[in-house]
Tab-separated table of C-alpha atoms in Angstrom:
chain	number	residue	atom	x	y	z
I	1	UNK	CA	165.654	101.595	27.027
I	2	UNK	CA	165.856	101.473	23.574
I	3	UNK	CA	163.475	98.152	23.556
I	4	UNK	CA	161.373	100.228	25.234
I	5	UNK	CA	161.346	103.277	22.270
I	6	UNK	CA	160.972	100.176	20.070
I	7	UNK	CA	157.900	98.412	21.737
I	8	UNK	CA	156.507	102.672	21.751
I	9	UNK	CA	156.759	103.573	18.122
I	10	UNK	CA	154.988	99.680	17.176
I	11	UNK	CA	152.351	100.919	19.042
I	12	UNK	CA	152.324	104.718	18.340
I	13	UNK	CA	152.111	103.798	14.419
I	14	UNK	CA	149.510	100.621	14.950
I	15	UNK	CA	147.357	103.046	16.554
I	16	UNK	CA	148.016	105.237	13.759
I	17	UNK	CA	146.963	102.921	11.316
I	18	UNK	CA	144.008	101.769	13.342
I	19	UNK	CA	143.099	105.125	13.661
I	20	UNK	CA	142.714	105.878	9.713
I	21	UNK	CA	141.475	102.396	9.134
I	22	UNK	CA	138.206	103.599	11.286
I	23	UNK	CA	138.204	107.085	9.574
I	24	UNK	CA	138.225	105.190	6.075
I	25	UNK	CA	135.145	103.007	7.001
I	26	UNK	CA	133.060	105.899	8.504
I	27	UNK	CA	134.073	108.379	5.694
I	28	UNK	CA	132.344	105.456	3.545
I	29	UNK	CA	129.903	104.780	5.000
I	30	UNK	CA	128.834	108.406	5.587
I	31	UNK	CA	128.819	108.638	1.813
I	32	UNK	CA	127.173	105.619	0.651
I	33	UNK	CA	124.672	107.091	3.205
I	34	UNK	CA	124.830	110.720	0.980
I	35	UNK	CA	124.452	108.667	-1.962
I	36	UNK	CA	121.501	106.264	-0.686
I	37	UNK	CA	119.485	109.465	0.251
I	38	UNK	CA	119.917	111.779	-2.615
I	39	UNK	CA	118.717	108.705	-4.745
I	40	UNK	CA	115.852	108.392	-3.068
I	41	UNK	CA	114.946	112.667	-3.063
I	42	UNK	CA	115.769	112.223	-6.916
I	43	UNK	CA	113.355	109.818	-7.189
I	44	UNK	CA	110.462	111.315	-5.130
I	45	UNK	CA	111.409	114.004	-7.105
I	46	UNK	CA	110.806	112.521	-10.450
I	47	UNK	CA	107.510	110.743	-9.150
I	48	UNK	CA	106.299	114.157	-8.324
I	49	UNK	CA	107.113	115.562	-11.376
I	50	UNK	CA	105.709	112.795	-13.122
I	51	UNK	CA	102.351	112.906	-10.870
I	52	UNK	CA	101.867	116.453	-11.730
I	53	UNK	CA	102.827	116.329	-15.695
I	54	UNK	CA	100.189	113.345	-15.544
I	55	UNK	CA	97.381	115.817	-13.701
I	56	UNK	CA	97.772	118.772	-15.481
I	57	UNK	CA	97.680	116.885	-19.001
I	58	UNK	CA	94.325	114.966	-17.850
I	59	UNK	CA	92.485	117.902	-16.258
I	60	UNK	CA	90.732	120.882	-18.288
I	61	UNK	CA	91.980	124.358	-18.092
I	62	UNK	CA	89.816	127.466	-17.655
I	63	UNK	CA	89.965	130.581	-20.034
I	64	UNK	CA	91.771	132.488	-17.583
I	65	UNK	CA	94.946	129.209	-17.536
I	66	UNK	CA	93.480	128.086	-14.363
I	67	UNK	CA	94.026	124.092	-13.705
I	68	UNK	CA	90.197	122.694	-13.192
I	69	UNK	CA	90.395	119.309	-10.904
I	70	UNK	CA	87.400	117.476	-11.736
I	71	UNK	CA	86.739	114.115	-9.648
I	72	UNK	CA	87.170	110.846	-11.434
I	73	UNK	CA	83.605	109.730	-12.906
I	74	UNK	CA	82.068	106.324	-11.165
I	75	UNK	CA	82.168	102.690	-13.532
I	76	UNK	CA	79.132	101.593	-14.137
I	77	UNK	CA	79.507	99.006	-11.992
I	78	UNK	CA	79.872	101.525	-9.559
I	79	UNK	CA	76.417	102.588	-10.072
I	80	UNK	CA	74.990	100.037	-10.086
I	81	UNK	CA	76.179	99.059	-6.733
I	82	UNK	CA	75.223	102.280	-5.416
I	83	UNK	CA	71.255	101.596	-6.618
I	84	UNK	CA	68.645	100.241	-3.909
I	85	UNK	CA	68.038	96.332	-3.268
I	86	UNK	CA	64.897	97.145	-5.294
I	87	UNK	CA	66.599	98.865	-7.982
I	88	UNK	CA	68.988	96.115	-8.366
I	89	UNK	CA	66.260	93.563	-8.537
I	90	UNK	CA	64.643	95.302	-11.464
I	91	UNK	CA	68.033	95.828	-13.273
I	92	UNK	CA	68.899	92.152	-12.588
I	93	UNK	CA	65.343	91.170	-14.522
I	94	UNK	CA	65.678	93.327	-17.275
I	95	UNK	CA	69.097	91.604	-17.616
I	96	UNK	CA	68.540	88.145	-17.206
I	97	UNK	CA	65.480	88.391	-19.811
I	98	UNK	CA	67.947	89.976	-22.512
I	99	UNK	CA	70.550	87.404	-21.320
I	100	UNK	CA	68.040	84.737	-22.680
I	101	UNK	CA	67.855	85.597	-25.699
I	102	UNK	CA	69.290	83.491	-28.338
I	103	UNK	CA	72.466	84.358	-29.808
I	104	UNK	CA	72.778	87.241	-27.716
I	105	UNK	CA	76.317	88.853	-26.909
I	106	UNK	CA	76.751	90.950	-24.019
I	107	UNK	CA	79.195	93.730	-23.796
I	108	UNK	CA	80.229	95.346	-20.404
I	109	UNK	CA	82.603	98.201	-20.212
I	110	UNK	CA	82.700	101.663	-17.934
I	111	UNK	CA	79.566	103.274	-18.946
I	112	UNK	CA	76.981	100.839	-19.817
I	113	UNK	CA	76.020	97.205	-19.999
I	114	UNK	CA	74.856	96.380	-23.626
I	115	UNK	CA	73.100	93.233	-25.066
I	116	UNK	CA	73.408	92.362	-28.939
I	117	UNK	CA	72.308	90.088	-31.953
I	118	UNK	CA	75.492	90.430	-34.320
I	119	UNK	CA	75.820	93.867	-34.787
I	120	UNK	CA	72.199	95.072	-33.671
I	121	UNK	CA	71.407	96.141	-30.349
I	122	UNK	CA	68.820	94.656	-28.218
I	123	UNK	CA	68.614	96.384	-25.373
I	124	UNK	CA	71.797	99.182	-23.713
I	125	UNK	CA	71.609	99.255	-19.910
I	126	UNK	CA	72.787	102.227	-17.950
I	127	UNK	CA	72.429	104.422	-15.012
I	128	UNK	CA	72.275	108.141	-14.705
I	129	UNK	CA	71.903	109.947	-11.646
I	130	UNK	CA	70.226	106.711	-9.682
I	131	UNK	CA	67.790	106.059	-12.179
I	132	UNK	CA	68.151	102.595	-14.700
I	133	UNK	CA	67.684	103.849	-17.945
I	134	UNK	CA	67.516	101.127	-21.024
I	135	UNK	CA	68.254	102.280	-24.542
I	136	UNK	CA	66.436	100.562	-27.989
I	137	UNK	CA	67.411	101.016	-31.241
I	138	UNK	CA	63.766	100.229	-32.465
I	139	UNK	CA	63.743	101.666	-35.871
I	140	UNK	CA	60.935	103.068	-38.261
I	141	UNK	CA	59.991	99.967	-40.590
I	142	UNK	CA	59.736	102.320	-43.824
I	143	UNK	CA	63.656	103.880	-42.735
I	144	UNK	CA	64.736	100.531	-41.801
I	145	UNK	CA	63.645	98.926	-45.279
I	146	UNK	CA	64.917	102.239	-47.323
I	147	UNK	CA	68.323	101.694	-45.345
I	148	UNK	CA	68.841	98.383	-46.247
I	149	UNK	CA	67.330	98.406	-50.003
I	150	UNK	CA	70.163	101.542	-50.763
I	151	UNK	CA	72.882	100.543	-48.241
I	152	UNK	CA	72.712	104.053	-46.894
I	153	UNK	CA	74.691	105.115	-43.047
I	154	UNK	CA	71.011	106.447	-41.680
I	155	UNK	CA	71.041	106.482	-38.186
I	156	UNK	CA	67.642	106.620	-35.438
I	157	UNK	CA	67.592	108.429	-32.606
I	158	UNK	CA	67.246	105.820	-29.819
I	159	UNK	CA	64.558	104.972	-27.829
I	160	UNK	CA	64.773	105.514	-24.195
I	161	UNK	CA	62.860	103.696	-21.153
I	162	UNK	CA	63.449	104.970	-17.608
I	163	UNK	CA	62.914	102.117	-15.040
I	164	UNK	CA	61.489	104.065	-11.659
I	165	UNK	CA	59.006	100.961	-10.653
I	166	UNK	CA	58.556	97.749	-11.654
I	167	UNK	CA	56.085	98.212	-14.086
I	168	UNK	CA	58.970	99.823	-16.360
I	169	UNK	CA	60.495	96.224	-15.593
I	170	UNK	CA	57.761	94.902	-18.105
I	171	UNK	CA	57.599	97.143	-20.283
I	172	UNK	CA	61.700	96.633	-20.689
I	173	UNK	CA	61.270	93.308	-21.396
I	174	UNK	CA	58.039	93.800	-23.944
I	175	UNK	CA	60.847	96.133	-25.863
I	176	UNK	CA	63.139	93.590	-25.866
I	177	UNK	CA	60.402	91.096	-27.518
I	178	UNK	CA	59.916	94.398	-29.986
I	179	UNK	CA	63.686	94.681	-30.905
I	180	UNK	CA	64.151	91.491	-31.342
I	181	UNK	CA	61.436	90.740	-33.659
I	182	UNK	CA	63.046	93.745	-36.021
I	183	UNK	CA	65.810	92.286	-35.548
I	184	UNK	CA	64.941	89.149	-37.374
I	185	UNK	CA	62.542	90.980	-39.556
I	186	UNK	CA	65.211	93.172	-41.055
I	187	UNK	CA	67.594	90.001	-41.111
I	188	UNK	CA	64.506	88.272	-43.357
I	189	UNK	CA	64.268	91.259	-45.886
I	190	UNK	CA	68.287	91.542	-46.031
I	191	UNK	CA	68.006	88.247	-47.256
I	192	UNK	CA	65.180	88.420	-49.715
I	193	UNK	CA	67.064	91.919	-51.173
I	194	UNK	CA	70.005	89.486	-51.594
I	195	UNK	CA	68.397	86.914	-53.569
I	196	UNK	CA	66.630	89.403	-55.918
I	197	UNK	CA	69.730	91.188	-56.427
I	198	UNK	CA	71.394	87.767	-57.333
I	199	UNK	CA	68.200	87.030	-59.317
I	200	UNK	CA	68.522	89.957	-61.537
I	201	UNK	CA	72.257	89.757	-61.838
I	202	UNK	CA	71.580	86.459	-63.523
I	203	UNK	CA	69.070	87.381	-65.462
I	204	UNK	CA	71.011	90.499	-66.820
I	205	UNK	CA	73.990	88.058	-67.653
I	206	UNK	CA	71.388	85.766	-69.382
I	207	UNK	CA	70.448	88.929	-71.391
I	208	UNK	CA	73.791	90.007	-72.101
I	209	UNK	CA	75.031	86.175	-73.982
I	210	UNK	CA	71.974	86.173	-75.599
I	211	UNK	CA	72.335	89.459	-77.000
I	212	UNK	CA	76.158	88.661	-78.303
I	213	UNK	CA	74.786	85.641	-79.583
I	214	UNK	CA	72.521	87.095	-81.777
């Protein structure tokens, strides 16, 4: 008998401890559960805050404190893509033939294509609304020659060619002859105003020893 009240508490207190042993690995995994998901709502909640602090500071406000949501503007590549097979065919001319130029740099960014010679534009590619529009900065020979005689800031309004037809195409590329050719004309005459500057420089220096010599 008393085996038997033995053999019955052994069991009575390994239940007992088997018993709390599976109460102690739910109650912990219940809360690393709790844990896992109020992470993650403190993070969607951060990422939302974050999302709208990053809208609100991007996007205009009206008088009356209203938010304005405006739609993201379209990359000039984006435009372009959206232009005709036709349309692309002229742009792609236009480009190639300023592309050929010698010494030419090309610039690309979100709002236009642009084609150089050292600082000087050649020809500025965009597109507005569907249409190819290319931009010169064909200056007045008197302005140009004033500007670089007095190293004045005078800036030209730009001259503007809309392509709707190919026989804008031609006329692009005659411009691009045009700005070119000022181009090297107004690199010629920078030159020649250097050497007569150094020229009378000299001269005045000449002058000057001779005049202490004296």
């Amino acid at each position: 008998m008393t085996t038997l009240i033995i053999i019955f508490v052994v069991l009575a207190g390994l239940m007992c401890v088997f018993s709390v042993t599976i109460t102690s690995v739910d109650f912990a995994q219940e809360n690393k559960r709790r844990k896992q998901k109020q992470a993650e709502q403190e993070q969607l909640s951060q990422s939302d805050a974050h999302l709208s602090v990053s809208a609100v500071a991007v996007q205009p406000v009206a008088a009356d404190g209203a938010v304005m949501f405006e739609a993201a503007k379209p990359t000039h590549a984006a435009k372009y893509a959206a232009l005709t097979v036709e349309q692309r065919g002229w742009y792609d001319e236009i480009a190639r033939y300023a592309a050929a130029v010698d010494g030419v740099k090309i610039v690309r960014n979100d709002h236009c294509e642009e084609y150089k010679l050292q600082t000087r534009r050649v020809v500025r590619m965009r597109i507005r609304r569907g249409t190819i529009v290319c931009e010169y900065q064909v200056n007045n020979p008197g302005i140009s020659r004033y500007v670089a005689e007095n190293k004045v800031n005078f800036k030209q309004a730009a001259t503007v060619l809309k392509v709707t037809s190919y026989r804008e195409v031609g006329a692009a590329k005659d411009a691009i002859d045009i700005a070119v050719a000022e181009i090297a004309e107004l690199r010629r005459q920078s030159k020649e105003l250097e050497r007569e500057r150094r020229r009378q420089a000299y001269k005045e220096r000449r002058a000057s020893t001779q005049q202490s010599n004296k």
